Coordinates of C-alpha atoms in Angstrom, one line a residue:
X1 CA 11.2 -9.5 23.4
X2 CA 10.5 -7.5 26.5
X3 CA 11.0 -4.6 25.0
X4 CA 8.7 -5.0 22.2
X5 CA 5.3 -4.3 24.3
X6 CA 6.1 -0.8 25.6
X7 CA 7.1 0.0 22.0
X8 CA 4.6 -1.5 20.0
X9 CA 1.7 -0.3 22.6
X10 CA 3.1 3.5 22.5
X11 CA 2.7 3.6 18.7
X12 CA -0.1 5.4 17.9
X13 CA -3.0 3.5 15.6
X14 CA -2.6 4.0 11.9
X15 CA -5.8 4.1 9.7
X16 CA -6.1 3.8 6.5
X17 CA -8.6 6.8 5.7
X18 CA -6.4 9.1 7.8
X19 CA -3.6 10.6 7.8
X20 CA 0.5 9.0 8.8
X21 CA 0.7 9.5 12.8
X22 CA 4.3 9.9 12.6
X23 CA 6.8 9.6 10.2
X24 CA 8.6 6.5 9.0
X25 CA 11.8 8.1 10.4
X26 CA 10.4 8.7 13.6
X27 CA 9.0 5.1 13.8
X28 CA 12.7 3.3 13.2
X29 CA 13.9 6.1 16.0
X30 CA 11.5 4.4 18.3
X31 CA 12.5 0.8 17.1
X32 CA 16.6 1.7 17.2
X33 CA 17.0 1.0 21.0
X34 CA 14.0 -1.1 21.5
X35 CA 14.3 -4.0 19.0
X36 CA 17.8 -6.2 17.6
X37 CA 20.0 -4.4 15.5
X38 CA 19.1 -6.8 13.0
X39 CA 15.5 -6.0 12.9
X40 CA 16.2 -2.2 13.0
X41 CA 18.5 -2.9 9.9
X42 CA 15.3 -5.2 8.3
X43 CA 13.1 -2.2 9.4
X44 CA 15.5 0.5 7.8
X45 CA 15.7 -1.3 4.5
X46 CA 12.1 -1.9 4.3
X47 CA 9.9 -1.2 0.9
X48 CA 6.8 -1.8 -0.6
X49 CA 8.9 -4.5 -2.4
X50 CA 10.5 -6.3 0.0
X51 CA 9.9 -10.1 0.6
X52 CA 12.2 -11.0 3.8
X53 CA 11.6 -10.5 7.0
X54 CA 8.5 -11.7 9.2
X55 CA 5.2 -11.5 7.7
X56 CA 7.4 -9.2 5.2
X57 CA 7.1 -12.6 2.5
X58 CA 3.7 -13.2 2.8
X59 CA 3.3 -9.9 2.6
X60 CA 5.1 -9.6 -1.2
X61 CA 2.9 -13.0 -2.4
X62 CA 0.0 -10.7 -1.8
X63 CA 0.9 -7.0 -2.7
X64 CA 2.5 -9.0 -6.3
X65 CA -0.7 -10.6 -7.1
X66 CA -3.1 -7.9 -5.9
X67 CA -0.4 -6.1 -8.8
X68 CA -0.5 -8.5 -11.5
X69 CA -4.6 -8.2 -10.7
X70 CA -4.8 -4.6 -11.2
X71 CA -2.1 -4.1 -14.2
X72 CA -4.1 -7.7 -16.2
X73 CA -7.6 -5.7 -15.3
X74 CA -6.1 -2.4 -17.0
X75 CA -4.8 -3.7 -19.7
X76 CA -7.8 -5.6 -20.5
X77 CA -9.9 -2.3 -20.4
X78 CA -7.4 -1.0 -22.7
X79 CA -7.6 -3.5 -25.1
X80 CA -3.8 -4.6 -24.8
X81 CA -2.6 -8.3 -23.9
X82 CA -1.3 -8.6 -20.9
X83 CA -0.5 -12.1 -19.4
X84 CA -3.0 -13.2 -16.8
X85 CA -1.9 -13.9 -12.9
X86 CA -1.3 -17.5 -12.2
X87 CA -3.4 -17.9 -8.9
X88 CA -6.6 -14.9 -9.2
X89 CA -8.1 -14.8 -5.8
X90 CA -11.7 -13.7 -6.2
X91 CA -11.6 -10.9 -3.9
X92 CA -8.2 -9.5 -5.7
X93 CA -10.7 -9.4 -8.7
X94 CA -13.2 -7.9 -7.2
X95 CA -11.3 -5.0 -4.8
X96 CA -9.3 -4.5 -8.2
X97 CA -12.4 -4.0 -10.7
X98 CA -14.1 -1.6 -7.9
X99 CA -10.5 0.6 -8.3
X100 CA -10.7 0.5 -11.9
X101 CA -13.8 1.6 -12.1
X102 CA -13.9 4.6 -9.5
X103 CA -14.7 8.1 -10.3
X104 CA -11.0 9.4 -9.8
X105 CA -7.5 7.5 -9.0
X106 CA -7.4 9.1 -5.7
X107 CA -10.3 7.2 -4.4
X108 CA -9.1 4.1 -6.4
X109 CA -5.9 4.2 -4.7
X110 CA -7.9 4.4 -1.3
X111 CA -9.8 1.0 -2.0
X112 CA -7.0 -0.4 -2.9
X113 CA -5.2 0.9 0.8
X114 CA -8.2 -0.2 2.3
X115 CA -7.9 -3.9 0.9
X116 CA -4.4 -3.8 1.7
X117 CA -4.6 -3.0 5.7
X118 CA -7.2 -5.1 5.6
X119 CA -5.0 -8.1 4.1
X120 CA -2.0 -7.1 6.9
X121 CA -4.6 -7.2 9.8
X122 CA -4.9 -10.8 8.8
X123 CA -1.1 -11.4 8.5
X124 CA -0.4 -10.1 11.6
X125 CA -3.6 -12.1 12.8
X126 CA -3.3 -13.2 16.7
X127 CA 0.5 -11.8 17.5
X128 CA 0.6 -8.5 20.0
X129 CA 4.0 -7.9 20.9
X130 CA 6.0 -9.6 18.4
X131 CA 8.2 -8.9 15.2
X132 CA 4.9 -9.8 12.8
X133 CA 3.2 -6.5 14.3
X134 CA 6.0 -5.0 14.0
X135 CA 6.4 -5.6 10.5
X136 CA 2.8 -5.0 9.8
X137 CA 3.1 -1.9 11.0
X138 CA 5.9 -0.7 9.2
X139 CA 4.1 -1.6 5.6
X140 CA 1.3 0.0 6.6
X141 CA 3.6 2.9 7.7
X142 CA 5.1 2.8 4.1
X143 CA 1.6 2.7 2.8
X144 CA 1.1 5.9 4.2
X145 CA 3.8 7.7 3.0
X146 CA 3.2 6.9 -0.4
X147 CA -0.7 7.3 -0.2
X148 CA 0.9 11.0 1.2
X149 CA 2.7 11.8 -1.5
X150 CA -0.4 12.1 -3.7
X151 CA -1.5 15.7 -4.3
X152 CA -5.0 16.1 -5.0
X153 CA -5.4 19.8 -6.1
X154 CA -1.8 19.1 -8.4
X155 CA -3.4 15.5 -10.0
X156 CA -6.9 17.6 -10.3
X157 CA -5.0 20.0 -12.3
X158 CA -3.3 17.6 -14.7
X159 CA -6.5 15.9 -15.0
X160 CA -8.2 18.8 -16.6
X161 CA -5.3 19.7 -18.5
X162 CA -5.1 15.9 -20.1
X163 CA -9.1 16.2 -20.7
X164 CA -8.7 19.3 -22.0
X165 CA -6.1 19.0 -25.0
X166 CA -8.1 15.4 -25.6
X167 CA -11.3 18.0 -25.7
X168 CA -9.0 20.0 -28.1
X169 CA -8.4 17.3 -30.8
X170 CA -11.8 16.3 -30.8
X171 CA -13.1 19.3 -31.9
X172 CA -10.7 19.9 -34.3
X173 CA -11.4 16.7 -35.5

């Protein structure tokens, strides 16, 4: 447990309107001498879709609902059936009808981050130096890297090719 504050206080402060710090790599060679073997192998196996591990379960609950929010809401816009979430937590509504409706899925996906750090601040609550900041820390690194993996200019471009040929069958309509 020692060994947890120096790490967890060297890592630098991830935001969610900037960009990853350091890599994901370069955070489990931090973690591979200072934490359990056991939670470097937890760390190392991490994803978006994971459900063990500390805070790593409540974690899944959410991101799954916030998921089954966001795909009912879509589907409903297009008109398809799509089986409601059990539990629909007002907010989830709201944070996923503000996605759905912004001006381009790059700043959709950027509420949705937003909401989601937001929702692992409160996971990780009152613990400073422990496995559940950790592990909070880690999604959010994951976050990151996928949020990175988005390239404006290239999804700008396929945009306007998509709304173009849908321009093209109008007209020759």
């Amino acid at each position: 447990m020692a060994s947890y504050y120096y790490l967890i206080a060297s890592l630098p402060e991830l935001k969610s309107d900037s960009e990853m710090p350091i890599t994901y790599d370069e955070f489990l060679s931090y973690c591979e001498t200072a934490v359990e073997s056991s939670v470097y192998e937890e760390l190392k196996n991490l994803t978006l879709s994971s459900d063990k591990g500390p805070l790593v379960s409540k974690w899944a609950k959410f991101y799954k609902e916030l998921t089954k929010e966001v795909n009912y809401q879509r589907s409903l816009r297009l008109g398809k059936q799509y089986e409601a979430p059990e539990f629909r937590d007002h907010t989830a509504e709201t944070i996923a009808s503000a996605a759905l409706s912004a001006k381009n899925p790059l700043e959709a996906e950027q509420i949705l981050l937003d909401y989601e750090f937001e929702n692992l601040d409160s996971l990780v609550g009152l613990h400073m130096f422990d496995k559940h900041v950790l592990f909070g820390y880690a999604i959010k690194l994951k976050l990151l890297e996928r949020q990175g993996c988005f390239e404006h200019e290239k999804g700008k471009a396929e945009f306007k090719k998509l709304f173009d040929q849908v321009q093209q069958q109008v007209y020759s309509l």
